[in-house]
Amino acid sequence: MLHSIIGAVTGEKDRTKIRGTVVLMKKNVLDFNDLSASVLDRVHELVGQGVSLQLVSAVHADPSNGLQGKVGKPAFLEDWITTITPLTAGESAFKVTFDYDAEIGEPGAFIIRNNHHSEFYLRTLTLEDVPGHGRIHFVCNSWVYPADKYDTDRVFFTNQTYLPSETPGPLRRYRESELVNLRGNGTGELKEWDRVYDYAYYNDLGNPDRDPKYARPVLGGSVEYPYPRRGRTGRPPSETDPNTEGRLPLLMSLNIYVPRDERFGHIKMSDFLAYALKALVQFLLPEFEALCDGTPNEFDSFQDVFDLYEGFKVPDGPLLDKIKDNIPLEMLKELVRTDGEGLFKFPTPQVIKEDKSAWRTDKEFAREMLAGLNPVLIRLLQEFPPESKLDPEVYGNQNSSITKEHIENHLDGLTIKKALEKKRLFILDHHDTLMPYLRRINTTSTKTYASRTVLFLKDDGTLKPLAIELSLPHPDGDKFGAVSKVYTPAEHGVEGSIWQLAKAYAAVNDSGHHQLLSHWLNTHAVIEPFVIATNRQLSVLHPINKLLHPHFRDTMNINALARQILINAGGVVESTVYPSKYAMEMSSVVYKNWVFTEQALPADLINRGMAEKDPDAPHGLRLVLDDYPYAVDGLEIWSAIETWVEDYCSFYYKTDEMVQKDSELQSWWKELREEGHGDKMDEPWWPKMNTVKELIDTCTIIIWVASALHAALNFGQYPYAGFLPNRPTISRRFMPEEGTPEYEELKSNPDKAFLKTITAQLQTLLGISLIEILSRHSSDEVYLGQRDTPEWTLDAATLKAFEKFGRNLADIEERIIERNGDERFKNRVGPVNMPYTLLYPTSEGGLTGKGIPNSVSI
C-alpha cells in the first residue's frame, strides 16, 4: 500500500513496467493456530515492511558488484492484506510490478526478501512481456523465512538448465554462493530455517541418559560398524556419553531438524502420517498395553486374530479417554476405525480377503518368495549341500546338514545332480546373516533359529519347499559349528503342525531381513547420502539435479522420523522385530557387503543366479525362472527408467569429456563416495564417473532404488503382513521337543501352540498399526513418470523424452494387468487369489498395494 503511494508521488509510474505473478502459500493457512503470524504480517505490511523482489540480469554484469549480474530496483508484492487466503491449505496469487531497466536485459534470477514476521512457501514467479523475451518462469518450491533469519539473500533462478561451464557469467557467482550456503559451516545446532545439508554418523539411536540399557553403538565411521551417513542436526551430545547425540523428547519428534524444504508438505497426507506415527507411539501403545495386560498376552485362536479385522472391543476407561482427548477425531477414526461402538477395527489384509487359510499352503509360502514382500533374496542353489561363507576359524562348520535323503524322493524323478544342472533347485538362505548374532539375540525375549529353505521348481513353474533347516549356535562355543535340525513337509498330525512351525521360523527370519535390510538399509539408509550430496554439490540449474530431485522428496524427513521413533533404542522396530536391540547393529554388519553397482536389478538377478546374460532376450537377460513376477515386472520398469535416463543425459552430455570436465558433477561424485558412503570410499567397484555411460548407469540405479525397489518392498507390507501369522516378526519359544508339555499342546491344540510361538498380541497390534500407516499412499503422491511442476525445465527435447517415459510406463501397466489375468502364470495370483501389483506404476491414495512413488517418501 505504502509503496503504491510513494510511486505515485515520485512519478515513477511512467517508466517501463514488467508485470509478474507470485504464487505462494501463507504460513497461517498451514498452521491452524498461528493467528498471530497473520496479524503481525499485516502490521509489517502497513509500515512498509513487505516482501520485496529484485531481478538479476543473466546478461549484464555489474562491476561494482564483483561482476555479478546487475540487480534491479526492489518491487513489492501487492495487496498482501486484502488477498483473502483460503481456509484449507491452498495457494494465493499476488501481483508484483517491476521497474524494468534495459540494462537488466534478460533476467536469469531474482532476489527475494521477506520482511514479514513469518515464513511462506514460495511456489513460482512468472514475468509477462519481458522486452525481447516474452514470458519468463521461475519454479521456486521453497520456504522463505523472514530476512533476519538468513545471513545472505535468497536467490531463485529461472527454469533454465546449465552445465557449470555454460552458466552465463553474471549468474556464475550466484550459482556458486547458493551451493556454499547449502553446505553450511559444519558447526552448531541447526534450526528449522537453516537450509543446511550436512553429514553425520548414526549416533542418535541410543538414549543412555534414559537408562544404560538404551545405549547403542555409533553406526558409521568405524571398521566395526560401517554405515551410510545421515543428515546432521548438530544437537549437543548426551550427558552420559559424549559420542552419542542427545535425543529430542518424544513429544518433540516432529521437530527433528531436516532442511525445511525436505519436510513433509502440509497439504499432503504425510503430515497425517507424521502425527499418526507419533500418536501410535504416544497414545495407542499404552492403550494396547493396558488392553493386553487385562487379558493374557496371547491370541487363543485364529478367530481372535480375525477379530482384529471384524472389530474388537476396547474396554472403556481413562486410557481410551486419553486417546480421544489427544488425537483429533478424524485421525482417530482413520487410525483405529472406531465405529462409535468402541470397536477397534483394522482393514482386512488382501492375503486373507478371498480365503482365510490359503496362506498356510506350501505353494503360497514359496510363491511369496517370488511375488511377496521380500522377493529380492531367493537365489539359485548351485551346490549341494548348501555351503556357508562364514569363517570356519571363528564359527566352525556352518555348512548345511540337509542331505540327499531329505529331498531326493521329491524331485519329480530327478537326481540332485540333475536338478542342479537343470537349475531346478533354489534356496532362501538366512543362515550366514543371522548366525553371528543368534546367540545374543536369543538372550532377549526372542527365541529363534538361523534358517535355510530349499525349494524345487516344478513343471508348472511353481516352487515347492523341500526342506527347512533350523540352526542354533553350539552350546560349547561358536568354533564348534552349528547345531541343526532339518524339517520336511508334512500335512497331518503333529508332523504337520511341526512343519507349519518350521515355515513360521523361516518367515520370522525373512520378516526381519525384509524390514531391516532389504527395506530400511538398502533403500532408506543408502539413498539419504545421495540426497545430501546432490543438494550440496549440484546447483538447481544443473541437469542432474533436475533429473534426480523428484526422487529425493520427503526421504530425509521420513528417515529422521524413523530415527526418532522407529529404529531408535526401545523404538517400534526393536519392540516388534526379532533381532530386538541388535537390529540396527546387525544392519551395519550387512552393509559391509553392500555394493552400489549390484543394486541395479539386472546385476542383482545375475548375482543371485536368477538370470543369465542373453543378448537376444528382452532387456539382455534370460530369467532362470520365467514366472518370477517381481523380476518380470521389475525388468520392464528398470528398462523404462534406463531409457529415460539415457535420453536425458545424452541431451546434455554429448561426449565423455563433458562428464569429466563438469566440475559440479565431479565434486558430487567425489563427496558421495568419500563422505556420504565414506566407510566404502576405497571400494574398487565405484564407477569412476569418466563416461556418459557411467553417469547413465549411476542415475538409473539411484532412481530404481528410490522408486521401484522401495515400492516393491514397502507397499505390500499391509497386504501381506497385516495378517501377522502369514509374516510373523518374532518367535518367542523354540520348537517343542517330544516329551514336553509344549509338545503335548502342539498335539492337542496346534493353532494355540502356533500363536504362542509367534508374535504376541501387543506386538501384533503395534506392528500392524505401524505397517498400516506405512503402506498408505498420500493423496497427493507423485508417481514415477510424473512431476509436481509441469514446467520443471524449458528444454523441449527433455520434456518430449519425459512424455515418452510416461507412455512407456502406461504400456507396462497394461501388460502387468494382462499377465495377472493369464492362468499360465501361477505365481502371479497364487492360492490366496491376490494379483501381484506392487510394481504397477500408478495408484490412487490410501491402502492399495500398488503404485511406484518417485521417492522413498514413506
PDB file of N, CA and C in Angstrom, residues 42-128:
ATOM      1  N   ARG A  42       0.430  -8.488   8.692  1.00  0.00           N
ATOM      2  CA  ARG A  42      -0.357  -7.349   8.220  1.00  0.00           C
ATOM      3  C   ARG A  42       0.198  -6.036   8.783  1.00  0.00           C
ATOM      4  N   VAL A  43       0.624  -6.077  10.043  1.00  0.00           N
ATOM      5  CA  VAL A  43       1.225  -4.884  10.653  1.00  0.00           C
ATOM      6  C   VAL A  43       2.476  -4.483   9.878  1.00  0.00           C
ATOM      7  N   HIS A  44       3.326  -5.480   9.571  1.00  0.00           N
ATOM      8  CA  HIS A  44       4.552  -5.188   8.824  1.00  0.00           C
ATOM      9  C   HIS A  44       4.243  -4.601   7.454  1.00  0.00           C
ATOM     10  N   GLU A  45       3.188  -5.094   6.810  1.00  0.00           N
ATOM     11  CA  GLU A  45       2.782  -4.544   5.510  1.00  0.00           C
ATOM     12  C   GLU A  45       2.439  -3.063   5.637  1.00  0.00           C
ATOM     13  N   LEU A  46       1.675  -2.731   6.671  1.00  0.00           N
ATOM     14  CA  LEU A  46       1.199  -1.348   6.837  1.00  0.00           C
ATOM     15  C   LEU A  46       2.344  -0.368   7.040  1.00  0.00           C
ATOM     16  N   VAL A  47       3.413  -0.819   7.689  1.00  0.00           N
ATOM     17  CA  VAL A  47       4.539   0.097   7.929  1.00  0.00           C
ATOM     18  C   VAL A  47       5.618  -0.044   6.854  1.00  0.00           C
ATOM     19  N   GLY A  48       5.238  -0.658   5.733  1.00  0.00           N
ATOM     20  CA  GLY A  48       6.158  -0.701   4.602  1.00  0.00           C
ATOM     21  C   GLY A  48       7.166  -1.823   4.629  1.00  0.00           C
ATOM     22  N   GLN A  49       6.975  -2.769   5.535  1.00  0.00           N
ATOM     23  CA  GLN A  49       7.929  -3.894   5.580  1.00  0.00           C
ATOM     24  C   GLN A  49       7.286  -5.093   4.902  1.00  0.00           C
ATOM     25  N   GLY A  50       7.271  -5.104   3.603  1.00  0.00           N
ATOM     26  CA  GLY A  50       6.602  -6.177   2.874  1.00  0.00           C
ATOM     27  C   GLY A  50       7.584  -7.207   2.360  1.00  0.00           C
ATOM     28  N   VAL A  51       7.191  -7.807   1.246  1.00  0.00           N
ATOM     29  CA  VAL A  51       8.035  -8.812   0.591  1.00  0.00           C
ATOM     30  C   VAL A  51       8.573  -8.176  -0.685  1.00  0.00           C
ATOM     31  N   SER A  52       9.896  -8.037  -0.775  1.00  0.00           N
ATOM     32  CA  SER A  52      10.478  -7.370  -1.945  1.00  0.00           C
ATOM     33  C   SER A  52      11.172  -8.364  -2.865  1.00  0.00           C
ATOM     34  N   LEU A  53      11.133  -8.072  -4.155  1.00  0.00           N
ATOM     35  CA  LEU A  53      11.799  -8.891  -5.160  1.00  0.00           C
ATOM     36  C   LEU A  53      12.657  -7.993  -6.031  1.00  0.00           C
ATOM     37  N   GLN A  54      13.847  -8.474  -6.418  1.00  0.00           N
ATOM     38  CA  GLN A  54      14.717  -7.741  -7.340  1.00  0.00           C
ATOM     39  C   GLN A  54      15.180  -8.687  -8.433  1.00  0.00           C
ATOM     40  N   LEU A  55      15.054  -8.257  -9.668  1.00  0.00           N
ATOM     41  CA  LEU A  55      15.501  -9.076 -10.792  1.00  0.00           C
ATOM     42  C   LEU A  55      17.024  -8.998 -10.917  1.00  0.00           C
ATOM     43  N   VAL A  56      17.620 -10.115 -11.342  1.00  0.00           N
ATOM     44  CA  VAL A  56      19.075 -10.188 -11.539  1.00  0.00           C
ATOM     45  C   VAL A  56      19.327 -10.495 -13.012  1.00  0.00           C
ATOM     46  N   SER A  57      20.172  -9.710 -13.631  1.00  0.00           N
ATOM     47  CA  SER A  57      20.440  -9.887 -15.061  1.00  0.00           C
ATOM     48  C   SER A  57      21.260 -11.146 -15.333  1.00  0.00           C
ATOM     49  N   ALA A  58      20.871 -11.845 -16.415  1.00  0.00           N
ATOM     50  CA  ALA A  58      21.656 -13.000 -16.859  1.00  0.00           C
ATOM     51  C   ALA A  58      22.684 -12.591 -17.914  1.00  0.00           C
ATOM     52  N   VAL A  59      22.608 -11.309 -18.352  1.00  0.00           N
ATOM     53  CA  VAL A  59      23.468 -10.909 -19.487  1.00  0.00           C
ATOM     54  C   VAL A  59      24.399  -9.747 -19.170  1.00  0.00           C
ATOM     55  N   HIS A  60      24.056  -8.932 -18.178  1.00  0.00           N
ATOM     56  CA  HIS A  60      24.886  -7.765 -17.887  1.00  0.00           C
ATOM     57  C   HIS A  60      25.452  -7.843 -16.477  1.00  0.00           C
ATOM     58  N   ALA A  61      26.794  -7.810 -16.378  1.00  0.00           N
ATOM     59  CA  ALA A  61      27.448  -7.859 -15.068  1.00  0.00           C
ATOM     60  C   ALA A  61      27.595  -6.444 -14.520  1.00  0.00           C
ATOM     61  N   ASP A  62      27.681  -6.360 -13.209  1.00  0.00           N
ATOM     62  CA  ASP A  62      27.828  -5.076 -12.530  1.00  0.00           C
ATOM     63  C   ASP A  62      29.233  -5.011 -11.930  1.00  0.00           C
ATOM     64  N   PRO A  63      30.110  -4.176 -12.490  1.00  0.00           N
ATOM     65  CA  PRO A  63      31.494  -4.112 -11.994  1.00  0.00           C
ATOM     66  C   PRO A  63      31.554  -3.762 -10.501  1.00  0.00           C
ATOM     67  N   SER A  64      30.587  -2.970 -10.026  1.00  0.00           N
ATOM     68  CA  SER A  64      30.627  -2.579  -8.609  1.00  0.00           C
ATOM     69  C   SER A  64      30.157  -3.713  -7.691  1.00  0.00           C
ATOM     70  N   ASN A  65      29.683  -4.788  -8.316  1.00  0.00           N
ATOM     71  CA  ASN A  65      29.125  -5.893  -7.528  1.00  0.00           C
ATOM     72  C   ASN A  65      29.919  -7.176  -7.803  1.00  0.00           C
ATOM     73  N   GLY A  66      31.234  -7.037  -8.005  1.00  0.00           N
ATOM     74  CA  GLY A  66      32.075  -8.213  -8.255  1.00  0.00           C
ATOM     75  C   GLY A  66      31.712  -8.935  -9.529  1.00  0.00           C
ATOM     76  N   LEU A  67      31.225  -8.176 -10.534  1.00  0.00           N
ATOM     77  CA  LEU A  67      30.821  -8.726 -11.838  1.00  0.00           C
ATOM     78  C   LEU A  67      29.684  -9.744 -11.721  1.00  0.00           C
ATOM     79  N   GLN A  68      28.943  -9.665 -10.622  1.00  0.00           N
ATOM     80  CA  GLN A  68      27.714 -10.459 -10.557  1.00  0.00           C
ATOM     81  C   GLN A  68      26.660  -9.751 -11.404  1.00  0.00           C
ATOM     82  N   GLY A  69      25.569 -10.459 -11.697  1.00  0.00           N
ATOM     83  CA  GLY A  69      24.528  -9.875 -12.546  1.00  0.00           C
ATOM     84  C   GLY A  69      23.981  -8.589 -11.959  1.00  0.00           C
ATOM     85  N   LYS A  70      23.703  -7.651 -12.841  1.00  0.00           N
ATOM     86  CA  LYS A  70      23.150  -6.353 -12.409  1.00  0.00           C
ATOM     87  C   LYS A  70      21.803  -6.589 -11.725  1.00  0.00           C
ATOM     88  N   VAL A  71      21.578  -5.899 -10.603  1.00  0.00           N
ATOM     89  CA  VAL A  71      20.366  -6.099  -9.800  1.00  0.00           C
ATOM     90  C   VAL A  71      19.426  -4.923  -9.993  1.00  0.00           C
ATOM     91  N   GLY A  72      18.144  -5.231 -10.275  1.00  0.00           N
ATOM     92  CA  GLY A  72      17.144  -4.180 -10.473  1.00  0.00           C
ATOM     93  C   GLY A  72      16.637  -3.611  -9.157  1.00  0.00           C
ATOM     94  N   LYS A  73      15.725  -2.626  -9.286  1.00  0.00           N
ATOM     95  CA  LYS A  73      15.153  -1.986  -8.099  1.00  0.00           C
ATOM     96  C   LYS A  73      14.167  -2.935  -7.419  1.00  0.00           C
ATOM     97  N   PRO A  74      14.014  -2.808  -6.103  1.00  0.00           N
ATOM     98  CA  PRO A  74      13.043  -3.673  -5.410  1.00  0.00           C
ATOM     99  C   PRO A  74      11.618  -3.405  -5.875  1.00  0.00           C
ATOM    100  N   ALA A  75      10.849  -4.467  -6.046  1.00  0.00           N
ATOM    101  CA  ALA A  75       9.407  -4.372  -6.279  1.00  0.00           C
ATOM    102  C   ALA A  75       8.751  -5.165  -5.150  1.00  0.00           C
ATOM    103  N   PHE A  76       7.540  -4.767  -4.778  1.00  0.00           N
ATOM    104  CA  PHE A  76       6.904  -5.393  -3.619  1.00  0.00           C
ATOM    105  C   PHE A  76       5.642  -6.149  -4.011  1.00  0.00           C
ATOM    106  N   LEU A  77       5.375  -7.244  -3.302  1.00  0.00           N
ATOM    107  CA  LEU A  77       4.108  -7.946  -3.504  1.00  0.00           C
ATOM    108  C   LEU A  77       2.970  -6.989  -3.177  1.00  0.00           C
ATOM    109  N   GLU A  78       1.952  -7.010  -4.031  1.00  0.00           N
ATOM    110  CA  GLU A  78       0.836  -6.069  -3.865  1.00  0.00           C
ATOM    111  C   GLU A  78      -0.349  -6.751  -3.180  1.00  0.00           C
ATOM    112  N   ASP A  79      -1.067  -5.970  -2.397  1.00  0.00           N
ATOM    113  CA  ASP A  79      -2.344  -6.407  -1.803  1.00  0.00           C
ATOM    114  C   ASP A  79      -2.222  -7.618  -0.888  1.00  0.00           C
ATOM    115  N   TRP A  80      -1.127  -7.689  -0.124  1.00  0.00           N
ATOM    116  CA  TRP A  80      -0.989  -8.805   0.827  1.00  0.00           C
ATOM    117  C   TRP A  80      -2.173  -8.808   1.814  1.00  0.00           C
ATOM    118  N   ILE A  81      -2.533  -7.606   2.268  1.00  0.00           N
ATOM    119  CA  ILE A  81      -3.560  -7.518   3.324  1.00  0.00           C
ATOM    120  C   ILE A  81      -4.927  -7.908   2.785  1.00  0.00           C
ATOM    121  N   THR A  82      -5.235  -7.495   1.546  1.00  0.00           N
ATOM    122  CA  THR A  82      -6.600  -7.713   1.032  1.00  0.00           C
ATOM    123  C   THR A  82      -6.758  -9.045   0.305  1.00  0.00           C
ATOM    124  N   THR A  83      -5.650  -9.736   0.027  1.00  0.00           N
ATOM    125  CA  THR A  83      -5.784 -11.031  -0.647  1.00  0.00           C
ATOM    126  C   THR A  83      -6.322 -12.055   0.361  1.00  0.00           C
ATOM    127  N   ILE A  84      -7.513 -12.546   0.084  1.00  0.00           N
ATOM    128  CA  ILE A  84      -8.133 -13.499   1.010  1.00  0.00           C
ATOM    129  C   ILE A  84      -7.476 -14.867   0.826  1.00  0.00           C
ATOM    130  N   THR A  85      -7.059 -15.421   1.944  1.00  0.00           N
ATOM    131  CA  THR A  85      -6.405 -16.735   1.851  1.00  0.00           C
ATOM    132  C   THR A  85      -7.439 -17.812   2.118  1.00  0.00           C
ATOM    133  N   PRO A  86      -7.443 -18.871   1.335  1.00  0.00           N
ATOM    134  CA  PRO A  86      -8.414 -19.946   1.583  1.00  0.00           C
ATOM    135  C   PRO A  86      -8.149 -20.597   2.944  1.00  0.00           C
ATOM    136  N   LEU A  87      -9.218 -21.114   3.533  1.00  0.00           N
ATOM    137  CA  LEU A  87      -9.060 -21.711   4.869  1.00  0.00           C
ATOM    138  C   LEU A  87      -8.326 -23.036   4.798  1.00  0.00           C
ATOM    139  N   THR A  88      -8.574 -23.790   3.738  1.00  0.00           N
ATOM    140  CA  THR A  88      -7.794 -25.026   3.591  1.00  0.00           C
ATOM    141  C   THR A  88      -6.449 -24.640   3.006  1.00  0.00           C
ATOM    142  N   ALA A  89      -5.476 -25.506   3.200  1.00  0.00           N
ATOM    143  CA  ALA A  89      -4.132 -25.164   2.716  1.00  0.00           C
ATOM    144  C   ALA A  89      -4.188 -24.976   1.210  1.00  0.00           C
ATOM    145  N   GLY A  90      -3.947 -23.764   0.774  1.00  0.00           N
ATOM    146  CA  GLY A  90      -4.021 -23.504  -0.661  1.00  0.00           C
ATOM    147  C   GLY A  90      -3.127 -22.354  -1.038  1.00  0.00           C
ATOM    148  N   GLU A  91      -3.046 -22.098  -2.335  1.00  0.00           N
ATOM    149  CA  GLU A  91      -2.114 -21.098  -2.826  1.00  0.00           C
ATOM    150  C   GLU A  91      -2.821 -19.778  -3.073  1.00  0.00           C
ATOM    151  N   SER A  92      -2.078 -18.690  -2.915  1.00  0.00           N
ATOM    152  CA  SER A  92      -2.594 -17.364  -3.236  1.00  0.00           C
ATOM    153  C   SER A  92      -1.689 -16.760  -4.304  1.00  0.00           C
ATOM    154  N   ALA A  93      -2.293 -16.019  -5.223  1.00  0.00           N
ATOM    155  CA  ALA A  93      -1.504 -15.352  -6.265  1.00  0.00           C
ATOM    156  C   ALA A  93      -1.430 -13.863  -5.944  1.00  0.00           C
ATOM    157  N   PHE A  94      -0.238 -13.288  -6.033  1.00  0.00           N
ATOM    158  CA  PHE A  94      -0.021 -11.870  -5.758  1.00  0.00           C
ATOM    159  C   PHE A  94       0.586 -11.215  -6.992  1.00  0.00           C
ATOM    160  N   LYS A  95       0.165  -9.992  -7.249  1.00  0.00           N
ATOM    161  CA  LYS A  95       0.761  -9.234  -8.355  1.00  0.00           C
ATOM    162  C   LYS A  95       2.040  -8.558  -7.853  1.00  0.00           C
ATOM    163  N   VAL A  96       2.978  -8.396  -8.772  1.00  0.00           N
ATOM    164  CA  VAL A  96       4.189  -7.635  -8.465  1.00  0.00           C
ATOM    165  C   VAL A  96       4.542  -6.863  -9.743  1.00  0.00           C
ATOM    166  N   THR A  97       4.944  -5.588  -9.612  1.00  0.00           N
ATOM    167  CA  THR A  97       5.258  -4.771 -10.784  1.00  0.00           C
ATOM    168  C   THR A  97       6.693  -4.266 -10.665  1.00  0.00           C
ATOM    169  N   PHE A  98       7.525  -4.673 -11.638  1.00  0.00           N
ATOM    170  CA  PHE A  98       8.939  -4.277 -11.622  1.00  0.00           C
ATOM    171  C   PHE A  98       9.160  -3.064 -12.528  1.00  0.00           C
ATOM    172  N   ASP A  99       9.993  -2.122 -12.056  1.00  0.00           N
ATOM    173  CA  ASP A  99      10.507  -1.075 -12.949  1.00  0.00           C
ATOM    174  C   ASP A  99      11.572  -1.745 -13.810  1.00  0.00           C
ATOM    175  N   TYR A 100      11.354  -1.782 -15.113  1.00  0.00           N
ATOM    176  CA  TYR A 100      12.298  -2.501 -15.963  1.00  0.00           C
ATOM    177  C   TYR A 100      13.378  -1.566 -16.481  1.00  0.00           C
ATOM    178  N   ASP A 101      14.606  -1.949 -16.219  1.00  0.00           N
ATOM    179  CA  ASP A 101      15.757  -1.179 -16.672  1.00  0.00           C
ATOM    180  C   ASP A 101      16.362  -1.955 -17.841  1.00  0.00           C
ATOM    181  N   ALA A 102      16.531  -1.312 -18.973  1.00  0.00           N
ATOM    182  CA  ALA A 102      17.057  -2.009 -20.159  1.00  0.00           C
ATOM    183  C   ALA A 102      18.400  -2.663 -19.883  1.00  0.00           C
ATOM    184  N   GLU A 103      19.140  -2.130 -18.898  1.00  0.00           N
ATOM    185  CA  GLU A 103      20.453  -2.718 -18.588  1.00  0.00           C
ATOM    186  C   GLU A 103      20.338  -4.094 -17.930  1.00  0.00           C
ATOM    187  N   ILE A 104      19.144  -4.426 -17.470  1.00  0.00           N
ATOM    188  CA  ILE A 104      18.939  -5.774 -16.910  1.00  0.00           C
ATOM    189  C   ILE A 104      18.937  -6.788 -18.053  1.00  0.00           C
ATOM    190  N   GLY A 105      18.335  -6.392 -19.189  1.00  0.00           N
ATOM    191  CA  GLY A 105      18.236  -7.326 -20.308  1.00  0.00           C
ATOM    192  C   GLY A 105      17.383  -8.508 -19.893  1.00  0.00           C
ATOM    193  N   GLU A 106      17.908  -9.709 -20.090  1.00  0.00           N
ATOM    194  CA  GLU A 106      17.145 -10.900 -19.729  1.00  0.00           C
ATOM    195  C   GLU A 106      17.383 -11.250 -18.249  1.00  0.00           C
ATOM    196  N   PRO A 107      16.329 -11.285 -17.430  1.00  0.00           N
ATOM    197  CA  PRO A 107      16.524 -11.708 -16.041  1.00  0.00           C
ATOM    198  C   PRO A 107      16.823 -13.213 -15.981  1.00  0.00           C
ATOM    199  N   GLY A 108      17.844 -13.579 -15.190  1.00  0.00           N
ATOM    200  CA  GLY A 108      18.175 -15.004 -15.039  1.00  0.00           C
ATOM    201  C   GLY A 108      17.933 -15.493 -13.631  1.00  0.00           C
ATOM    202  N   ALA A 109      17.666 -14.550 -12.705  1.00  0.00           N
ATOM    203  CA  ALA A 109      17.420 -14.908 -11.309  1.00  0.00           C
ATOM    204  C   ALA A 109      16.683 -13.751 -10.658  1.00  0.00           C
ATOM    205  N   PHE A 110      16.207 -13.988  -9.431  1.00  0.00           N
ATOM    206  CA  PHE A 110      15.699 -12.862  -8.649  1.00  0.00           C
ATOM    207  C   PHE A 110      16.052 -13.074  -7.183  1.00  0.00           C
ATOM    208  N   ILE A 111      16.172 -11.945  -6.481  1.00  0.00           N
ATOM    209  CA  ILE A 111      16.442 -11.964  -5.040  1.00  0.00           C
ATOM    210  C   ILE A 111      15.125 -11.641  -4.342  1.00  0.00           C
ATOM    211  N   ILE A 112      14.819 -12.381  -3.291  1.00  0.00           N
ATOM    212  CA  ILE A 112      13.587 -12.106  -2.549  1.00  0.00           C
ATOM    213  C   ILE A 112      13.925 -11.857  -1.086  1.00  0.00           C
ATOM    214  N   ARG A 113      13.290 -10.824  -0.498  1.00  0.00           N
ATOM    215  CA  ARG A 113      13.450 -10.554   0.937  1.00  0.00           C
ATOM    216  C   ARG A 113      12.081 -10.560   1.585  1.00  0.00           C
ATOM    217  N   ASN A 114      11.948 -11.371   2.590  1.00  0.00           N
ATOM    218  CA  ASN A 114      10.693 -11.464   3.333  1.00  0.00           C
ATOM    219  C   ASN A 114      10.841 -10.631   4.604  1.00  0.00           C
ATOM    220  N   ASN A 115      10.225  -9.443   4.642  1.00  0.00           N
ATOM    221  CA  ASN A 115      10.333  -8.570   5.818  1.00  0.00           C
ATOM    222  C   ASN A 115       9.171  -8.758   6.785  1.00  0.00           C
ATOM    223  N   HIS A 116       8.444  -9.860   6.583  1.00  0.00           N
ATOM    224  CA  HIS A 116       7.329 -10.165   7.480  1.00  0.00           C
ATOM    225  C   HIS A 116       7.827 -10.872   8.739  1.00  0.00           C
ATOM    226  N   HIS A 117       6.854 -11.194   9.592  1.00  0.00           N
ATOM    227  CA  HIS A 117       7.131 -11.905  10.838  1.00  0.00           C
ATOM    228  C   HIS A 117       7.280 -13.408  10.598  1.00  0.00           C
ATOM    229  N   SER A 118       6.595 -13.932   9.579  1.00  0.00           N
ATOM    230  CA  SER A 118       6.558 -15.397   9.427  1.00  0.00           C
ATOM    231  C   SER A 118       6.917 -15.829   8.008  1.00  0.00           C
ATOM    232  N   GLU A 119       7.242 -17.106   7.896  1.00  0.00           N
ATOM    233  CA  GLU A 119       7.674 -17.664   6.611  1.00  0.00           C
ATOM    234  C   GLU A 119       6.484 -17.927   5.699  1.00  0.00           C
ATOM    235  N   PHE A 120       6.775 -18.101   4.423  1.00  0.00           N
ATOM    236  CA  PHE A 120       5.748 -18.555   3.480  1.00  0.00           C
ATOM    237  C   PHE A 120       6.413 -19.521   2.500  1.00  0.00           C
ATOM    238  N   TYR A 121       5.564 -20.289   1.800  1.00  0.00           N
ATOM    239  CA  TYR A 121       6.073 -21.274   0.831  1.00  0.00           C
ATOM    240  C   TYR A 121       5.941 -20.658  -0.555  1.00  0.00           C
ATOM    241  N   LEU A 122       7.080 -20.385  -1.171  1.00  0.00           N
ATOM    242  CA  LEU A 122       7.108 -19.724  -2.478  1.00  0.00           C
ATOM    243  C   LEU A 122       7.086 -20.771  -3.588  1.00  0.00           C
ATOM    244  N   ARG A 123       6.007 -20.736  -4.387  1.00  0.00           N
ATOM    245  CA  ARG A 123       5.886 -21.721  -5.465  1.00  0.00           C
ATOM    246  C   ARG A 123       6.567 -21.251  -6.755  1.00  0.00           C
ATOM    247  N   THR A 124       6.061 -20.124  -7.305  1.00  0.00           N
ATOM    248  CA  THR A 124       6.561 -19.683  -8.619  1.00  0.00           C
ATOM    249  C   THR A 124       6.535 -18.161  -8.720  1.00  0.00           C
ATOM    250  N   LEU A 125       7.343 -17.666  -9.643  1.00  0.00           N
ATOM    251  CA  LEU A 125       7.224 -16.276 -10.120  1.00  0.00           C
ATOM    252  C   LEU A 125       7.149 -16.361 -11.636  1.00  0.00           C
ATOM    253  N   THR A 126       6.164 -15.675 -12.211  1.00  0.00           N
ATOM    254  CA  THR A 126       6.042 -15.631 -13.670  1.00  0.00           C
ATOM    255  C   THR A 126       6.048 -14.170 -14.119  1.00  0.00           C
ATOM    256  N   LEU A 127       6.978 -13.842 -15.006  1.00  0.00           N
ATOM    257  CA  LEU A 127       7.052 -12.486 -15.577  1.00  0.00           C
ATOM    258  C   LEU A 127       6.394 -12.513 -16.957  1.00  0.00           C
ATOM    259  N   GLU A 128       5.555 -11.519 -17.220  1.00  0.00           N
ATOM    260  CA  GLU A 128       4.897 -11.443 -18.531  1.00  0.00           C
ATOM    261  C   GLU A 128       5.535 -10.317 -19.356  1.00  0.00           C
TER     262      GLU A 128
END
